[in-house]
GROMACS .gro file of C-alpha atoms in nm:
model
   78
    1UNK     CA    1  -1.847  -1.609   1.336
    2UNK     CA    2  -1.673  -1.889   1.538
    3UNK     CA    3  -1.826  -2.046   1.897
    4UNK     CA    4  -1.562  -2.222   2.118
    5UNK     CA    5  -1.722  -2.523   2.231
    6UNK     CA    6  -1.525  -2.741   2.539
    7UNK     CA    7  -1.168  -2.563   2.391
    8UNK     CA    8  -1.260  -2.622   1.970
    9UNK     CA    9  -1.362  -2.365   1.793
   10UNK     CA   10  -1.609  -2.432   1.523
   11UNK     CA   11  -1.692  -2.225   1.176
   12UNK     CA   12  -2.038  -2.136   1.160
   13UNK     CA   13  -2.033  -1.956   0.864
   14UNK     CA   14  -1.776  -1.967   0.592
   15UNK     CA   15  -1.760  -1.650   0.415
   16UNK     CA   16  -1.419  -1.703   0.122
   17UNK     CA   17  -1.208  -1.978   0.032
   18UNK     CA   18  -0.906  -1.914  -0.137
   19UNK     CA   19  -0.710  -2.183  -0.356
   20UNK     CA   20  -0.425  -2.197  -0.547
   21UNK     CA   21  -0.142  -2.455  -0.699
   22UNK     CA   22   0.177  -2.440  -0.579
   23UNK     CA   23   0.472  -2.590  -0.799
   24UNK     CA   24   0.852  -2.581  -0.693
   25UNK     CA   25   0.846  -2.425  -0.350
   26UNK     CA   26   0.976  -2.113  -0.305
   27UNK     CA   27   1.148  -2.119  -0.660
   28UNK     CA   28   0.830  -2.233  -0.832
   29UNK     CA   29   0.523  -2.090  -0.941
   30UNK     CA   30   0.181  -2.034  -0.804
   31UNK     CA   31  -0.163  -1.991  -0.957
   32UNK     CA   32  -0.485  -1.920  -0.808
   33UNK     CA   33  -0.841  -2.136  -0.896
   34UNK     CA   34  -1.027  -1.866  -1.060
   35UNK     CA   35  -0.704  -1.769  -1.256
   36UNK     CA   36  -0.683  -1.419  -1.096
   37UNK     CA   37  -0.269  -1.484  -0.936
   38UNK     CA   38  -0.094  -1.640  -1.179
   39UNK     CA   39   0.299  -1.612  -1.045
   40UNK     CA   40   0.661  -1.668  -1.061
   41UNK     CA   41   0.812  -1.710  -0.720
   42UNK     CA   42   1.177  -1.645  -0.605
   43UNK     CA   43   1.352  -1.641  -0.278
   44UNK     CA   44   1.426  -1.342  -0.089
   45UNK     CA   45   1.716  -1.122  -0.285
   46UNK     CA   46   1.747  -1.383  -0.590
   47UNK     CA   47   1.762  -1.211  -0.908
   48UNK     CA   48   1.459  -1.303  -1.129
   49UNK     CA   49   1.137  -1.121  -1.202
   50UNK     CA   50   0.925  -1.345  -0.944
   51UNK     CA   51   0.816  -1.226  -0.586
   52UNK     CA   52   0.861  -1.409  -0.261
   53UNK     CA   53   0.586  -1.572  -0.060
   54UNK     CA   54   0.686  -1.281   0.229
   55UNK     CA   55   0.599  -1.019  -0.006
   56UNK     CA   56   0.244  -1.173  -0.122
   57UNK     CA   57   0.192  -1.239   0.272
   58UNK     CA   58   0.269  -0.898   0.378
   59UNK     CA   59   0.081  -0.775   0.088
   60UNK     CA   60  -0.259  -1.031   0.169
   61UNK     CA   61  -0.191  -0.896   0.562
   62UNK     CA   62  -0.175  -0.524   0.467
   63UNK     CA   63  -0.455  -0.552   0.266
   64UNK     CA   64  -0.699  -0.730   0.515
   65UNK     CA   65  -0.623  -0.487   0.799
   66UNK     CA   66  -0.670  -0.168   0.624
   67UNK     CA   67  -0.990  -0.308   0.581
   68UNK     CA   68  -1.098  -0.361   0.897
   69UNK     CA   69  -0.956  -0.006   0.998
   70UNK     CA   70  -1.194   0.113   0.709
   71UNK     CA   71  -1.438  -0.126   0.896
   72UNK     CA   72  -1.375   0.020   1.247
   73UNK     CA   73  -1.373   0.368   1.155
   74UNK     CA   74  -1.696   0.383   0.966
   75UNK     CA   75  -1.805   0.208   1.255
   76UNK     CA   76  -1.653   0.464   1.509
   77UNK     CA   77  -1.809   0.804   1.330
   78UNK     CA   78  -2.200   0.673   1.321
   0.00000   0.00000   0.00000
């Protein structure tokens, strides 16, 4: 939960932090701290077997708000 105090808004509680280790950019590689991503990135349309930061975004944002539907409608039906 965040409070806005005089226009800042503070974390009261932090609930996940995710880290990883970028190398190269967008033609790199990327790997998570507890091992679990571990990937080759490529730019959108290059040929190569690595994804594109868009796709691992849209994935992460996909993911996240089905969730919170899940959330919402459990919510909604009690």
């Amino acid at each position: 939960m965040a409070t806005l105090v005089s226009n800042v808004t503070t974390i009261e509680k932090v609930l996940y932090t995710g880290k990883t280790h970028t190398t190269g950019g967008r033609i790199g590689f990327s790997k998570s701290s507890d091992g679990r991503l571990d990937i080759e990135l490529q730019t959108p349309g290059a040929a190569g077997k690595g994804t594109n930061p868009e796709q691992l975004f849209a994935a992460g944002w996909s993911a996240c708000f089905i969730g919170a539907l899940g959330i919402a409608a459990a919510q909604k039906e009690t």
